[in-house]
Each structure stands twice: as C-alpha cells, then as structure tokens.
Coordinates of C-alpha atoms and ligand atoms in Angstrom, one line a residue:
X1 CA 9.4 -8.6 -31.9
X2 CA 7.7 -6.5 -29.6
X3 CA 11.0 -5.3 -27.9
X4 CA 11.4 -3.7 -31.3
X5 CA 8.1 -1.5 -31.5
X6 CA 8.0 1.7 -31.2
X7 CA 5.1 1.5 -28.7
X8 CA 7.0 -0.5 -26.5
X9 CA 9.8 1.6 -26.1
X10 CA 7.1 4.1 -25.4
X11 CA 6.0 2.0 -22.9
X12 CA 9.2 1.7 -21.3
X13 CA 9.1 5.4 -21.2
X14 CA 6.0 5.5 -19.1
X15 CA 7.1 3.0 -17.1
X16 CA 9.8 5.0 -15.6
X17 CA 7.3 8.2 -15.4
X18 CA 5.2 6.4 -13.1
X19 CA 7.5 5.5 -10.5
X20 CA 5.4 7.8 -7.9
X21 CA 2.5 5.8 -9.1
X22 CA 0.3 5.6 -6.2
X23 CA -3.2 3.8 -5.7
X24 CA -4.3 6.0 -3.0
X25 CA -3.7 9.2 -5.1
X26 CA -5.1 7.7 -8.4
X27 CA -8.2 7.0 -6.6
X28 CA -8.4 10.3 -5.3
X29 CA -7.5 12.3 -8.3
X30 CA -10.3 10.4 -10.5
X31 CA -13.3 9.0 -8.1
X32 CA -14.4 7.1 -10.7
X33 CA -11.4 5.2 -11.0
X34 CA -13.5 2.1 -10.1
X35 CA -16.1 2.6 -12.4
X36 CA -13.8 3.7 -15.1
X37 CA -11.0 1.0 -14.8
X38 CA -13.5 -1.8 -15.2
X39 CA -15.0 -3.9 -18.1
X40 CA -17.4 -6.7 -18.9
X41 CA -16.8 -9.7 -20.9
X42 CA -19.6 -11.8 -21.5
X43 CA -21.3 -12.1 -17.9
X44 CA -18.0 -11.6 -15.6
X45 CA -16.8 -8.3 -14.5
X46 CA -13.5 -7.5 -14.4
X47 CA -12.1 -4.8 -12.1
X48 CA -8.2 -3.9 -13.1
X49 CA -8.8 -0.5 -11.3
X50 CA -5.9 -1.7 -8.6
X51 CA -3.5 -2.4 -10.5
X52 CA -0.7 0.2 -10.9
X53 CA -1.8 1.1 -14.7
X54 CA -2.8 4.3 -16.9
X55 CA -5.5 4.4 -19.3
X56 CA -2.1 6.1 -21.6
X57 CA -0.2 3.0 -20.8
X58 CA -3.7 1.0 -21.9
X59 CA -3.7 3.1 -24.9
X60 CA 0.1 2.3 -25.5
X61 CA -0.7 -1.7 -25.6
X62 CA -3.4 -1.2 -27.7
X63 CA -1.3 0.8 -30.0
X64 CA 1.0 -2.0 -29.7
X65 CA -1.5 -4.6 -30.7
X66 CA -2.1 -3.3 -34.0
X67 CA 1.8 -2.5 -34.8
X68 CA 2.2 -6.0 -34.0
X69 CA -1.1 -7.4 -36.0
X70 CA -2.5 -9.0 -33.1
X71 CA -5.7 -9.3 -34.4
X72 CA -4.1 -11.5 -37.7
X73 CA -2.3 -13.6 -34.9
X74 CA -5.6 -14.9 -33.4
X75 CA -7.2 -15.1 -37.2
X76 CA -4.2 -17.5 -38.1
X77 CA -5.2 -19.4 -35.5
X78 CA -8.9 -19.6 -36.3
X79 CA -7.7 -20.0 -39.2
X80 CA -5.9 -23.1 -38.9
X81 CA -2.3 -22.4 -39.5
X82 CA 0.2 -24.6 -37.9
X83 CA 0.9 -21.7 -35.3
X84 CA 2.0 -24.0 -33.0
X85 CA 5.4 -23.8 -35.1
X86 CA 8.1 -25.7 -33.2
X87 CA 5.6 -29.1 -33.3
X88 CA 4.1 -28.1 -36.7
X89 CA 0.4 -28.0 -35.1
X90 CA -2.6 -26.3 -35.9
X91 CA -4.3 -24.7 -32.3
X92 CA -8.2 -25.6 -32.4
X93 CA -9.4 -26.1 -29.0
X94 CA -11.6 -23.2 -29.7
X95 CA -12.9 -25.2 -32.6
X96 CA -14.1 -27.3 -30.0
X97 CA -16.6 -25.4 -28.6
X98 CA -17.0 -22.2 -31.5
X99 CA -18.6 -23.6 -34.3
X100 CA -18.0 -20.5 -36.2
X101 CA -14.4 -20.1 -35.6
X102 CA -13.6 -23.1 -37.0
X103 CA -12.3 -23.6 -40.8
X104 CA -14.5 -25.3 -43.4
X105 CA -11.4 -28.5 -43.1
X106 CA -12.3 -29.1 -40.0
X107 CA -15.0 -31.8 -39.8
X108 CA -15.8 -34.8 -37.5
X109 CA -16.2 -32.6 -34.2
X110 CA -20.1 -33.2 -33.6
X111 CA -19.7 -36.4 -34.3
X112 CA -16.8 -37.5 -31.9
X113 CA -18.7 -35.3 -29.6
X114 CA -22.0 -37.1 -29.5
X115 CA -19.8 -40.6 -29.5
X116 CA -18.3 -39.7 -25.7
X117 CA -21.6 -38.0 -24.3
X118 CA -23.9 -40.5 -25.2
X119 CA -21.6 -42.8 -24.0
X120 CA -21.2 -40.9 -20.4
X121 CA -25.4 -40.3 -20.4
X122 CA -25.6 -43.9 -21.4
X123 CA -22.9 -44.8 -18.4
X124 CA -25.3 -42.0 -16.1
X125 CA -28.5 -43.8 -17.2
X126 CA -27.9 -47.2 -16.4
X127 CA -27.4 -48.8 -20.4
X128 CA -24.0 -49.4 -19.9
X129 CA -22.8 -51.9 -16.8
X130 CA -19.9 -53.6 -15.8
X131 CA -19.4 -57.3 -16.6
X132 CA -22.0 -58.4 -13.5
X133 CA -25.0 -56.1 -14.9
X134 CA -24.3 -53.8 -12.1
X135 CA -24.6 -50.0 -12.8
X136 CA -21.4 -48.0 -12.6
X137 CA -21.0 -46.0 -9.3
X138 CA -17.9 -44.7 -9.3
X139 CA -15.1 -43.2 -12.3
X140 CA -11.6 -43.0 -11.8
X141 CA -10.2 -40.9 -14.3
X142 CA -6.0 -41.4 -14.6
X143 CA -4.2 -39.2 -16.1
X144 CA -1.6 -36.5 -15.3
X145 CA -1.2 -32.5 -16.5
X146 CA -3.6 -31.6 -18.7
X147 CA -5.1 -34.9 -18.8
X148 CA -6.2 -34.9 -15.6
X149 CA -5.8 -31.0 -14.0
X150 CA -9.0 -29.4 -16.3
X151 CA -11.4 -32.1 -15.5
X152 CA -10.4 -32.5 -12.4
X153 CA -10.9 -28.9 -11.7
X154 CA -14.3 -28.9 -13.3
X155 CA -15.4 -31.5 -11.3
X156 CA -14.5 -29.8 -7.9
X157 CA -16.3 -26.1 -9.1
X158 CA -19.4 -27.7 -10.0
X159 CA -19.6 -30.3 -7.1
X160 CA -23.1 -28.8 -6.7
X161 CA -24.6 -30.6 -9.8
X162 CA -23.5 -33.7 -8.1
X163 CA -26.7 -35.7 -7.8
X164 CA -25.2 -38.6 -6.1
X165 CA -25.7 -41.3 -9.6
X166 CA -21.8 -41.4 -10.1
X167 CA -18.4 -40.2 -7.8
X168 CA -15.4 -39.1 -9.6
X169 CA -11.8 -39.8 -8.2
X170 CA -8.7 -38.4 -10.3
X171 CA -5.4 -40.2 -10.2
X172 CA -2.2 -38.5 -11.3
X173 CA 0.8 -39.3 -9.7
X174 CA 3.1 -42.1 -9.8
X175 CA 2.4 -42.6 -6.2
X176 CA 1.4 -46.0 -4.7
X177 CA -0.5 -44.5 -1.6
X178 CA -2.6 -42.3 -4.1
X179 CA -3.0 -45.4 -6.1
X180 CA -3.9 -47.1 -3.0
X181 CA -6.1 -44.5 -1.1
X182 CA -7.8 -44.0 -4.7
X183 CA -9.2 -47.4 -5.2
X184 CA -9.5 -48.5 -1.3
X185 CA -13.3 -48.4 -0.8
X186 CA -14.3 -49.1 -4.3
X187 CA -16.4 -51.9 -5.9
X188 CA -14.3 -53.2 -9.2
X189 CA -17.7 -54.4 -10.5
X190 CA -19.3 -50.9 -10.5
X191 CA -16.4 -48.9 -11.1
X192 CA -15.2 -47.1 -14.5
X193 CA -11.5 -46.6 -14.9
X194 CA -11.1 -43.6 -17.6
X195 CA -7.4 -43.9 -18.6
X196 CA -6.7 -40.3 -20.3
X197 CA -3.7 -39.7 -22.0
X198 CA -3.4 -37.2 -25.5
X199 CA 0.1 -39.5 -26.0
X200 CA -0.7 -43.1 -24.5
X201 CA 2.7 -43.6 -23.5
X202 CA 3.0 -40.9 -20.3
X203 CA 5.1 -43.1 -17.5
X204 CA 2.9 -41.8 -14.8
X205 CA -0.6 -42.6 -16.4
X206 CA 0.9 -45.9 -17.9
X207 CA 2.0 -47.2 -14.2
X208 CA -1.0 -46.2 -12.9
X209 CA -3.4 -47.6 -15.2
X210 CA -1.6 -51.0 -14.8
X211 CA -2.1 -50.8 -11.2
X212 CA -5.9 -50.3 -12.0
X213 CA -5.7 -53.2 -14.2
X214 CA -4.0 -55.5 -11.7
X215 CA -7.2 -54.4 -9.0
X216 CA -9.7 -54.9 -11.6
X217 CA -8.6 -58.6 -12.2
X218 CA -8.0 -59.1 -8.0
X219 CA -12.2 -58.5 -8.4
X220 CA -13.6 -61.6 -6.6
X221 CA -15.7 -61.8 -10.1
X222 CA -14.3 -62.0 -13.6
X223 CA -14.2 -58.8 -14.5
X224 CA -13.3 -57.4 -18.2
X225 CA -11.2 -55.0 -19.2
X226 CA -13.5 -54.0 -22.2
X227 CA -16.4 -53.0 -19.8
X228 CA -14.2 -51.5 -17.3
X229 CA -12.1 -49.5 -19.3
X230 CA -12.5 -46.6 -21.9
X231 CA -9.2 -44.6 -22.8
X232 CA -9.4 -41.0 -24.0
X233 CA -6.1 -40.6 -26.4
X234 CA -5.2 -39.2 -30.1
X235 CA -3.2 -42.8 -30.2
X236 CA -5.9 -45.6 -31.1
X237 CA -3.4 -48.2 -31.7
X238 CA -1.8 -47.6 -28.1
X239 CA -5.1 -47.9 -26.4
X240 CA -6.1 -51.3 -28.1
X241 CA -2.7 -52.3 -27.5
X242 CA -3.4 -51.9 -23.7
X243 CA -6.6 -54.4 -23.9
X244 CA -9.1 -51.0 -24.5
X245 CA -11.7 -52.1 -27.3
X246 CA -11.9 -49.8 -30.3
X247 CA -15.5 -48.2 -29.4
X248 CA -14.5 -47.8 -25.9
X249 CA -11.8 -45.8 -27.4
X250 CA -12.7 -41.9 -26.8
X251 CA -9.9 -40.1 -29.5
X252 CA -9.4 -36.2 -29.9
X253 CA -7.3 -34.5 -32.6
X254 CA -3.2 -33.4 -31.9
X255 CA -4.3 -29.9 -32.4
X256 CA -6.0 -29.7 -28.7
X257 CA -2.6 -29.3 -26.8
X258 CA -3.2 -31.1 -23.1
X259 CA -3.3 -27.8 -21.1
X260 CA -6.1 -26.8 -23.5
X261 CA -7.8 -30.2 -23.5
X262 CA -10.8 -30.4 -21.6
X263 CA -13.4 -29.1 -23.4
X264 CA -12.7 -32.6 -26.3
X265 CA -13.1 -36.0 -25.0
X266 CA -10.4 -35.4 -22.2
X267 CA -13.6 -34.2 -20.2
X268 CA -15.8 -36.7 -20.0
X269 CA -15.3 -38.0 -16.4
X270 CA -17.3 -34.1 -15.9
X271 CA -19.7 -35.7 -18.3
X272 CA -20.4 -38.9 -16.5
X273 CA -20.0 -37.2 -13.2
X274 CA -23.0 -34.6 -13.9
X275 CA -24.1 -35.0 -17.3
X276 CA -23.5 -34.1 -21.1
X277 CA -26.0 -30.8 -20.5
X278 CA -23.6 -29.5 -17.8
X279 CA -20.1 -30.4 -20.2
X280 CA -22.7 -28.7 -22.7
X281 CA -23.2 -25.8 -20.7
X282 CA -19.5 -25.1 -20.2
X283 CA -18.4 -25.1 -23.6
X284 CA -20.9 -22.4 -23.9
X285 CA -20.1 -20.2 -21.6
X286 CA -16.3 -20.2 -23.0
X287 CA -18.4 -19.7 -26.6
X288 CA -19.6 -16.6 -25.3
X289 CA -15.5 -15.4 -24.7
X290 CA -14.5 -16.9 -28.3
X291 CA -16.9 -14.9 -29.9
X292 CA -15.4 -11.6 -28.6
X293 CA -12.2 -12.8 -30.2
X294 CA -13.3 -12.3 -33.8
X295 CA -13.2 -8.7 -34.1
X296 CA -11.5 -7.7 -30.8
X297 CA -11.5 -3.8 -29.5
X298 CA -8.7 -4.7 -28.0
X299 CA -9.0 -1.0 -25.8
X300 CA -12.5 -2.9 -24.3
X301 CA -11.3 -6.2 -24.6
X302 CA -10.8 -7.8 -20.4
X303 CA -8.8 -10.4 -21.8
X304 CA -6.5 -8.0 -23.3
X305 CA -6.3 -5.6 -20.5
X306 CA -5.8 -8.6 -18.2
X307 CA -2.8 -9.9 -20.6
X308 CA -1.0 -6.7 -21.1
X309 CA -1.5 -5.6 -17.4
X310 CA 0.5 -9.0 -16.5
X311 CA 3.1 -8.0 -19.3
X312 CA 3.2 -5.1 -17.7
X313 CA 3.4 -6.0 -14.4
X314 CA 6.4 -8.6 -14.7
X315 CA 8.8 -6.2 -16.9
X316 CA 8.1 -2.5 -16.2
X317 CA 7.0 -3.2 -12.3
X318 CA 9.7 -6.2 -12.3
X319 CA 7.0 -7.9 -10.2
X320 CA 8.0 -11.8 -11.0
X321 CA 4.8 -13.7 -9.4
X322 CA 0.9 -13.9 -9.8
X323 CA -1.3 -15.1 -6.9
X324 CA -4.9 -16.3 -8.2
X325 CA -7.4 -16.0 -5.4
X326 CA -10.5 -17.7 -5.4
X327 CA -12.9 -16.7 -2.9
X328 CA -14.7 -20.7 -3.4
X329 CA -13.4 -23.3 -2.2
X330 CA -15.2 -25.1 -5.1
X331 CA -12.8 -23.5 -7.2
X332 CA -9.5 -25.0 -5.3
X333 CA -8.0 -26.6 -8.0
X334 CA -8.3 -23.5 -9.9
X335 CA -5.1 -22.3 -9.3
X336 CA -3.4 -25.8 -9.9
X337 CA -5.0 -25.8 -13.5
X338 CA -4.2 -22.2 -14.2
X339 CA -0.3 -23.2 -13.4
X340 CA 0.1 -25.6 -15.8
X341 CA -2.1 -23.8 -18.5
X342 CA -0.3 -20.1 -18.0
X343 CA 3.3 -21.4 -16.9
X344 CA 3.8 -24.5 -19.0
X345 CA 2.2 -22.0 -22.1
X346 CA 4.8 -19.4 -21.8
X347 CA 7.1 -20.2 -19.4
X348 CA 9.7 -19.6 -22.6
X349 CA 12.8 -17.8 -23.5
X350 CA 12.8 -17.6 -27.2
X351 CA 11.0 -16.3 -29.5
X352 CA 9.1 -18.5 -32.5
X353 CA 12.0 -18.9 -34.6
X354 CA 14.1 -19.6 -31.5
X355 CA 15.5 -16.4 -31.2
X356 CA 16.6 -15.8 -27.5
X357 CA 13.8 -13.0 -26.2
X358 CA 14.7 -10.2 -23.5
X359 CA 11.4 -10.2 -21.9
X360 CA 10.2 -11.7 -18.5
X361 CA 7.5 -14.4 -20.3
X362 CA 5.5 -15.4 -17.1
X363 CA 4.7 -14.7 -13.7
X364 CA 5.6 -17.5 -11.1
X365 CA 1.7 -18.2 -10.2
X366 CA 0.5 -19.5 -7.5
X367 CA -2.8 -19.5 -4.8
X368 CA -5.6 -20.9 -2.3
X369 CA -8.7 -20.2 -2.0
X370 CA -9.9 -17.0 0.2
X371 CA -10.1 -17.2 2.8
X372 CA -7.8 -19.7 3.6
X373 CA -5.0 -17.9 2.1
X374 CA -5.4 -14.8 4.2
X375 CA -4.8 -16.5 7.0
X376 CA -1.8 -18.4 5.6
X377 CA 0.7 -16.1 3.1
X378 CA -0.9 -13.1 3.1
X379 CA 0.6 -11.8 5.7
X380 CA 3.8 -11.7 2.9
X381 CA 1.4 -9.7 0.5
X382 CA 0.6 -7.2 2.9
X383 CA 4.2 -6.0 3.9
X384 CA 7.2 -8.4 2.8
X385 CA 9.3 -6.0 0.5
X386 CA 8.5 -8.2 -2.2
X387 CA 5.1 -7.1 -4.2
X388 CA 2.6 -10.0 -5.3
X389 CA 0.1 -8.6 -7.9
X390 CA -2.9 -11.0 -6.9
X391 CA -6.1 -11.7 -8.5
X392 CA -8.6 -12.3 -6.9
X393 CA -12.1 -14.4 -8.5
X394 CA -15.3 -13.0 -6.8
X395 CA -18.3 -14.9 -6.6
X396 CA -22.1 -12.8 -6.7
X397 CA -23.9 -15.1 -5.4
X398 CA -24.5 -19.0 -4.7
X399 CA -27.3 -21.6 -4.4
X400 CA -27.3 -21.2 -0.6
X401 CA -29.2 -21.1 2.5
X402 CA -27.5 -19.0 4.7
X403 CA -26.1 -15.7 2.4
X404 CA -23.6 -14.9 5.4
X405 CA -21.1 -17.2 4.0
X406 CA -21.4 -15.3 0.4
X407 CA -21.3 -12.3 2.3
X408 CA -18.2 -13.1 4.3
X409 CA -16.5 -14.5 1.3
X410 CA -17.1 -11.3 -1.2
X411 CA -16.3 -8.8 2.1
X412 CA -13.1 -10.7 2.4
X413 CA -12.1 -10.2 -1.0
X414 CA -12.8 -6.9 -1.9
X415 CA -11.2 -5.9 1.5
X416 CA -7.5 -7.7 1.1
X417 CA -7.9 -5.9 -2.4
X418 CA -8.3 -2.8 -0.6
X419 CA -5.8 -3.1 2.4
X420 CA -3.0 -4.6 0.1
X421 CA -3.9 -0.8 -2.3
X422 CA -4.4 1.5 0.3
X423 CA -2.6 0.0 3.0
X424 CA -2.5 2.1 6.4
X425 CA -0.5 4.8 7.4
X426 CA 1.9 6.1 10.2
X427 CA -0.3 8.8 10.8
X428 CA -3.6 6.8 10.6
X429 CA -2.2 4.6 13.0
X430 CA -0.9 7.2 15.1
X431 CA -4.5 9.0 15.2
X432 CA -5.8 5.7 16.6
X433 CA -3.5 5.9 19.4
X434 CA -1.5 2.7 18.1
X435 CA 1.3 2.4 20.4
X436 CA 4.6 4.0 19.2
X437 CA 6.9 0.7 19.6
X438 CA 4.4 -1.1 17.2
X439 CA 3.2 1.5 14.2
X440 CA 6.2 0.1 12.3
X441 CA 5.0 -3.1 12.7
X442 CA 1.4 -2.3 11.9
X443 CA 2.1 0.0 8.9
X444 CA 1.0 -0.9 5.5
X445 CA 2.5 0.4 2.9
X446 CA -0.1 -0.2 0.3
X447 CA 0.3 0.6 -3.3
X448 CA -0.1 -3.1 -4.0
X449 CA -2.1 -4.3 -7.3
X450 CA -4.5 -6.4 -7.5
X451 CA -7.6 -7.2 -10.2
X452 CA -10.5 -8.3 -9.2
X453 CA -12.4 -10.5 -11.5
X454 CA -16.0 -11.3 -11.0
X455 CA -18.7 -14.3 -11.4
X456 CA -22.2 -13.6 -11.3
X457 CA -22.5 -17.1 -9.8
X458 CA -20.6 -20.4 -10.0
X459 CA -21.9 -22.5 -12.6
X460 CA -21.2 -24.6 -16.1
X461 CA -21.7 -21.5 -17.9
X462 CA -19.7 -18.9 -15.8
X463 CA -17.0 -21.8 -15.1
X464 CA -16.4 -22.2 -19.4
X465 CA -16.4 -18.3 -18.9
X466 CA -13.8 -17.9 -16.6
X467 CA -11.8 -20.5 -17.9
X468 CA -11.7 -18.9 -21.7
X469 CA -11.2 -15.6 -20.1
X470 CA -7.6 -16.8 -18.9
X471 CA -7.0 -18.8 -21.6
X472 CA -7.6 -15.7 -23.8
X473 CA -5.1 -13.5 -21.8
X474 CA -2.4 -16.3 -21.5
X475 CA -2.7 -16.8 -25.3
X476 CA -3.1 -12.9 -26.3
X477 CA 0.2 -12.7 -24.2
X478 CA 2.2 -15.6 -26.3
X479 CA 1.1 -13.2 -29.4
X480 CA 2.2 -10.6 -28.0
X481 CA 5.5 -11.6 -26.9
X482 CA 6.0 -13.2 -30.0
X483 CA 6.5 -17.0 -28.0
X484 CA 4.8 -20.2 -28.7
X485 CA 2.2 -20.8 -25.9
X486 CA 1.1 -24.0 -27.6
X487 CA 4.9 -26.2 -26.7
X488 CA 6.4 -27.7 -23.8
X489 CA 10.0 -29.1 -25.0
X490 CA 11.0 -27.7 -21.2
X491 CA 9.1 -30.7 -19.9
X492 CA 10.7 -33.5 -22.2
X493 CA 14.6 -33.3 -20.7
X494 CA 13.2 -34.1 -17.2
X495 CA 11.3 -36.9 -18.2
X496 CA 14.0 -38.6 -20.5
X497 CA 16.2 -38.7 -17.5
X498 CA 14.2 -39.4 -14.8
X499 CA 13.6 -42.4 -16.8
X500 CA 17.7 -42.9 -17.0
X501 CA 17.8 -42.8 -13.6
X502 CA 15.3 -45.0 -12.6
X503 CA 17.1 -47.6 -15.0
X504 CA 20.2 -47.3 -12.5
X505 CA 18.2 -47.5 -9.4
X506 CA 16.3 -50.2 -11.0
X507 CA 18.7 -52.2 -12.6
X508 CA 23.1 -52.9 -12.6
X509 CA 23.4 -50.1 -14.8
X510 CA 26.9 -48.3 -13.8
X511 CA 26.1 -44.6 -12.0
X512 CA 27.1 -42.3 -14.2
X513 CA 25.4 -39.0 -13.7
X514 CA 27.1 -36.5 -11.3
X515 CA 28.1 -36.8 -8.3
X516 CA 25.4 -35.9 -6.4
X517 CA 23.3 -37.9 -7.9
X518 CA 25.3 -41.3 -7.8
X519 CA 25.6 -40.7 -3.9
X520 CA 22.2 -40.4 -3.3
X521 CA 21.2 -43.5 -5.7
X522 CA 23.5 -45.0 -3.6
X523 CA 22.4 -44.6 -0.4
X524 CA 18.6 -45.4 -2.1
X525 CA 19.9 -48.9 -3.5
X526 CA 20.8 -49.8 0.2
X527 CA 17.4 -49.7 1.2
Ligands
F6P1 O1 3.9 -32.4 -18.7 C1 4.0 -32.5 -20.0 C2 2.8 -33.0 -20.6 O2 3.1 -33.4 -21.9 C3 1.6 -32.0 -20.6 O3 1.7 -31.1 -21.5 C4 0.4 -32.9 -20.7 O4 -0.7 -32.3 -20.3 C5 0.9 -34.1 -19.8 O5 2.3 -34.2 -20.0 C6 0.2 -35.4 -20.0 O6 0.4 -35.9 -21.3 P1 -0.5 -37.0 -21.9 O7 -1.9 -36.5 -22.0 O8 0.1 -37.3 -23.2 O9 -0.4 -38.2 -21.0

C-alpha cells in the first residue's frame, strides 16, 4: 500500500515544502536544469525538466519503488502470474513482442504470428481474392476499444508507408451513418471486412458486422462470406458461428487485455495496410522499451520518472488532468488510444484485494494535435486558474520536402512548453510599454508543467517506441498504486443496461428505470 510507506509520507512532506516551487527560479538556480532533468530511453528523449519536480522528490519515488518491490511486480508479470487478479489472468502482451521476457509455458506465439502475416502479405500480394478473382483493395476493420483504437491509430501515424495496394477504414460505433459513410464508395468484391473482437459477442461490433454482412450479400455478384471475412477473436466457436471459416479465423490468447492488444492478431489491418515488415518493425521498437524493464534503474528509467511525475502531479499538485500533445497530425488518434489505454487501466478506486485506496488513480487525459490545439484550448492552459500538466510528443525530423513545416511544428512545441513555464510578467509587460488596462489580461503566470517527450522521427520503430514508453508508465503506476491496470468491471454496468434499455424502447417491456429515464424513452417511442 503505498499510502503506507514510509517514503511516501516523505513525499507528502516535500510536497508541502515546495509550495514556492517555481520554474523560472529552478531554471535559474541550476542552468542545466534542461540538461540535467532529461533522459533517454531507447531512441526517444524525454525532457521532464518542466515539470514542478526535485531530483529529492525523484530520489524519494525511487526509494519508494524498492520499499514497495517494484522491480518483483514487473518480474511476476514476466513471469506469468495471474496479476491480473480480479479476472484471474496472466498479462503477456509483452510476450508478444519480447521473446526473452516470456516464460518457457508460453508457446505457439511465432506460429500464430506467421498464420496472420502471411495471410495479410498474401492479401497485399495478390494470392488471396474475393469470390470474383479480384484482388482486395480495401479493409474495413470493425471493432470497438481496444479492438479497433491501437490499429486504428497505427494506421493514421504511419500513413506514409501507404503505397496505395490496400486502404484501411475502421468502424466502431453503433452508428448507421458511420456504417453507411464507411462502406459508401466501396467495391464488395474487392473489399476485406476484418471483424475484431477479443470477446465475439461486443453489441457494437456484432451490429456492425451484420450490417457488413447484409452489404456484402446486396453485392450485384454472389459473394461469400468465407472470402470476405476473417475475424480476429480469443472465441473460435463464436466466429464460426457467425459464417467465419476456421482458417480465416485470426485467435489471440485472454492474457492480451484489448487496450494492450495490437501488437497480436488484433493488428493486422496495419499488416495488410503496409505490410508484415512494418507490424514487424513496430513490435521492435517497443522490444527495445521491454528490454529496459528487466533490470530497471528505476532513478534513469523515463518510464518511471514519467509514471511517478504523473503520481505526483495528480495527488501532491492536486492537478486532476493530463493533455497529450502531438505536434503530427499523423499521430491524431494518439490521444484517443492513450485514453482508453491510461484511463480504462487505472481509472480505479480499490486496491487489488478490493480495498478502497485514498489516492487520485488517473489523470482525466485528453488532446489534439499541435498546432491545432493551440489555437483551440490553450488559451485555458495558459491562464484559467485551473493547471493542465501537458505533454507534449516532439517530432526531429520527417520524410519531407519543405523542413519549414518540421520547423514550425518543433518551434511551436517547445515554445507553448516554455510560455505555459515561464509565463510573462507584469513588469515584462510593463517594460514593453503594454497598455495599463490590458497587462492583467496579458499576464502569464507561468509555473505550468509540462514534459516534453521526443521522437527522432516518425516511423514503425519509434511508433512501437512511444507506444511501450506509455504503456510502461501507465503500468509502473498500477504497481505502484497497488491497482489492477489489467480490468475494466467499470465498463460492464453500462453495457448491461444500456442493453435493458434498449429492450424497453425496443420492445412492450414496462418502463421501469427512473424517472428520468422513462420520460425520455417516452418521448423516443413517440417518434
Ligand atoms: O469497453 C470495454 C471493452 O471490453 C474494452 O476493454 C475492449 O477493448 C472493448 O470493450 C472491446 O471488446 P472486444 O474486443 O471484446 O469486442
């Protein structure tokens, strides 16, 4: 219980001594703050020098880490205990894509591996068709949270690999215009519908995938289901049960929890879109962060710093929220995947055997890529009175003809860093002969933290990077706060009763819910 430990009440303790914490100070006091407050993990740079943290408060957490045994937490996991406590699961998406982590029990990875590659090269090359002999075109993964957010993402960061042999499309939600929009356009006799679901039995994916069915067999040609179709699930008999033939089957293992997914089969649609060599190349680059994991110094570690500066942040700062800002807009859907994987991992309030935990779990994250956002909700970041630590992801450089976008892009980001630390003063505005009635509305308090968190450029490699570098520090936070990162049982009560509800509005069932909500499936039904 890390509310217990003796270095956390002397973190507390510091916590209160640096209420006159101050950026602009800090920086003066040590010019190499910059320098000093800044670490490597395999090929990205991670700058934490502006956040409001002490290397003693550092040194606290990693004094913490060992009173807690963090370092047997992440063995148990290589390991293969059921860590995943509450559903009595192992945690092995690492085993995945780090041979060496794995235990010697754990076979059949290469194997299941080579079965959806080949298949997706085999899709890419022209050896499998669709019933008329035509080469597949398009792919149209469905599937919804972790079955659809991580290869969806993927897909968008590495658009530059697309070499124009196969377009992606990514349904998700129970929507009929997205159904609608998502298949307008497209060819049923060169298309590939990859239905992805870990459970097979998700209402959203379900609906949808019927819908794709019922478009398929609208095809002016018979078209069949088998060459049409593949499902990517850990539930064979629910796939075959949909009209998916066995070998078209793609099956992972229930210790890859969905949010942690696409690295198995879940990401093949990134494999037909660009080819196994790119998937390939992204498990390695999140290789290269595993490895660091198996005999951490924690004090060097950027995962760790980035995880306890977050703990940090949300219960000595009391700063509730976490904006993730990617200066790419390849990497858009970054912050959409990061939700799910950070907030649905430890959005929790007890501890692993239930126990009810005082601690703030998780920041409320959001974000949009640079510079869009700054000309959206940053004003709020520069001088609301609420503080949003941000992160911002850094891009060196890009396959690119002109380098003044790059340039704009990483001059953007490093300055809202800056601004939102140093801010600008009363008497700095006053020396530049601002206008008395408006220096309180230009000050800038500053003070703000921020990382900074850079790519050398954006690619497989530095994408599996920068993915495993969160996933570490969302993880490395669940151990430390003692929570199970790896459940969700928040997510079950909505769906049971949205599925009650839908009975009412659907059927003569009597309204029995409250009284808000019988009014308003009231008023629905008389549409
Ligand atoms: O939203 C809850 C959840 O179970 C996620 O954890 C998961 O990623 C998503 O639903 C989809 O589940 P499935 O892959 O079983 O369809």
């Amino acid at each position: 219980m890390i509310y217990k430990t003796k270095s956390w009440s002397k973190i507390k303790v510091l916590g209160k001594e640096i209420d006159d914490f101050n950026l602009a100070k800090m920086f003066k006091k040590n010019p190499n703050r910059g320098k000093d407050l800044s670490l490597s993990v395999a090929d990205l740079t991670f700058d934490f020098s502006k956040s409001r943290i002490t290397v003693k408060v550092l040194k606290e957490f990693h004094k913490l880490a060992i009173e807690i045994g963090l370092q047997n937490k992440v063995n148990s996991m290589f390991g293969g205990e059921n860590i995943n406590s509450s559903q009595n699961r192992q945690v092995g998406h690492i085993w995945l894509r780090s041979k060496n982590l794995r235990p010697k029990t754990i076979n059949g990875i290469e194997e299941n591996q080579d079965q959806f590659l080949s298949f997706a090269d085999n899709v890419r090359s022209g050896t499998v068709k669709g019933t008329t002999g035509k080469e597949i075109t398009d792919v149209v993964n469905i599937g919804i949270g972790g079955s659809d957010l991580g290869p969806a993402m993927v897909y968008k960061a590495l658009q530059n690999n697309h070499d124009n042999k196969i377009n992606c499309y990514f349904l998700s939600n129970i929507d009929e215009f997205e159904n609608i929009n998502t298949f307008r356009g497209l060819n049923p006799e060169t298309t590939l519908i990859v239905v992805t679901s870990k459970s097979f039995t998700t209402a959203e994916t379900m609906k949808n995938a019927l819908f794709a069915k019922n478009w398929l067999k609208k095809s002016s040609s018979p078209l069949s289901v088998r060459d049409h179709f593949v499902a990517v699930s850990t539930n064979l008999q629910a796939c075959e049960e949909f009209g998916i033939s066995k070998d078209r089957v793609f099956l992972f293992w229930d210790w890859v929890g969905g949010r942690y997914s696409l690295f198995s089969s879940v990401g093949i649609s990134i494999a037909l879109g660009y080819g196994s060599k790119v998937f390939l190349e992204l498990q390695n680059g999140a290789s290269k962060i595993d490895q660091s994991l198996k005999d951490i110094d924690f004090f060097n570690f950027a995962p760790f710093i980035h995880a306890v500066i977050n703990i940090w942040n949300l219960n000595i700062l009391k700063m509730n929220s976490l904006a993730v800002i990617p200066y790419s807009s390849s990497l858009q859907i970054f912050p959409a995947f990061l939700q799910q994987l950070w907030m649905e991992s430890n959005g929790k309030s007890v501890d692993l055997k239930g126990k009810e935990i005082s601690l703030n779990t998780c920041p409320v994250i959001f974000g949009e890529p640079g510079t869009n956002s700054q000309h959206s909700f940053f004003q709020f970041f520069h001088q609301s009175p609420e503080i949003v630590p941000v992160d911002f992801i850094l891009i060196k450089s890009q396959k690119i003809e002109d380098a003044e976008f790059q340039n704009t892009l990483f001059a953007n980001g490093l300055a809202q860093a800056a601004v939102l630390a140093f801010g600008k003063s009363k008497s700095d505005l006053k020396k530049e002969g601002a206008s008395k009635d408006l220096i309180s509305h230009k000050f800038m308090p500053g003070n703000r933290p921020s990382n900074i968190l850079i790519l050398p450029r954006l690619n497989a490699d530095s994408l599996g990077q920068l993915i495993a570098f969160y996933e570490t520090s969302v993880i490395l936070q669940g151990f430390l706060m003692n929570i199970n990162s790896f459940d969700q049982w928040g997510v079950e009560l909505g769906k049971s009763t949205a599925e009650s509800f839908l009975n009412s509005i659907q059927g003569e069932v009597k309204l029995d819910f409250d009284s808000s909500t019988n009014n308003l499936i009231s008023e629905f039904k008389k549409n």
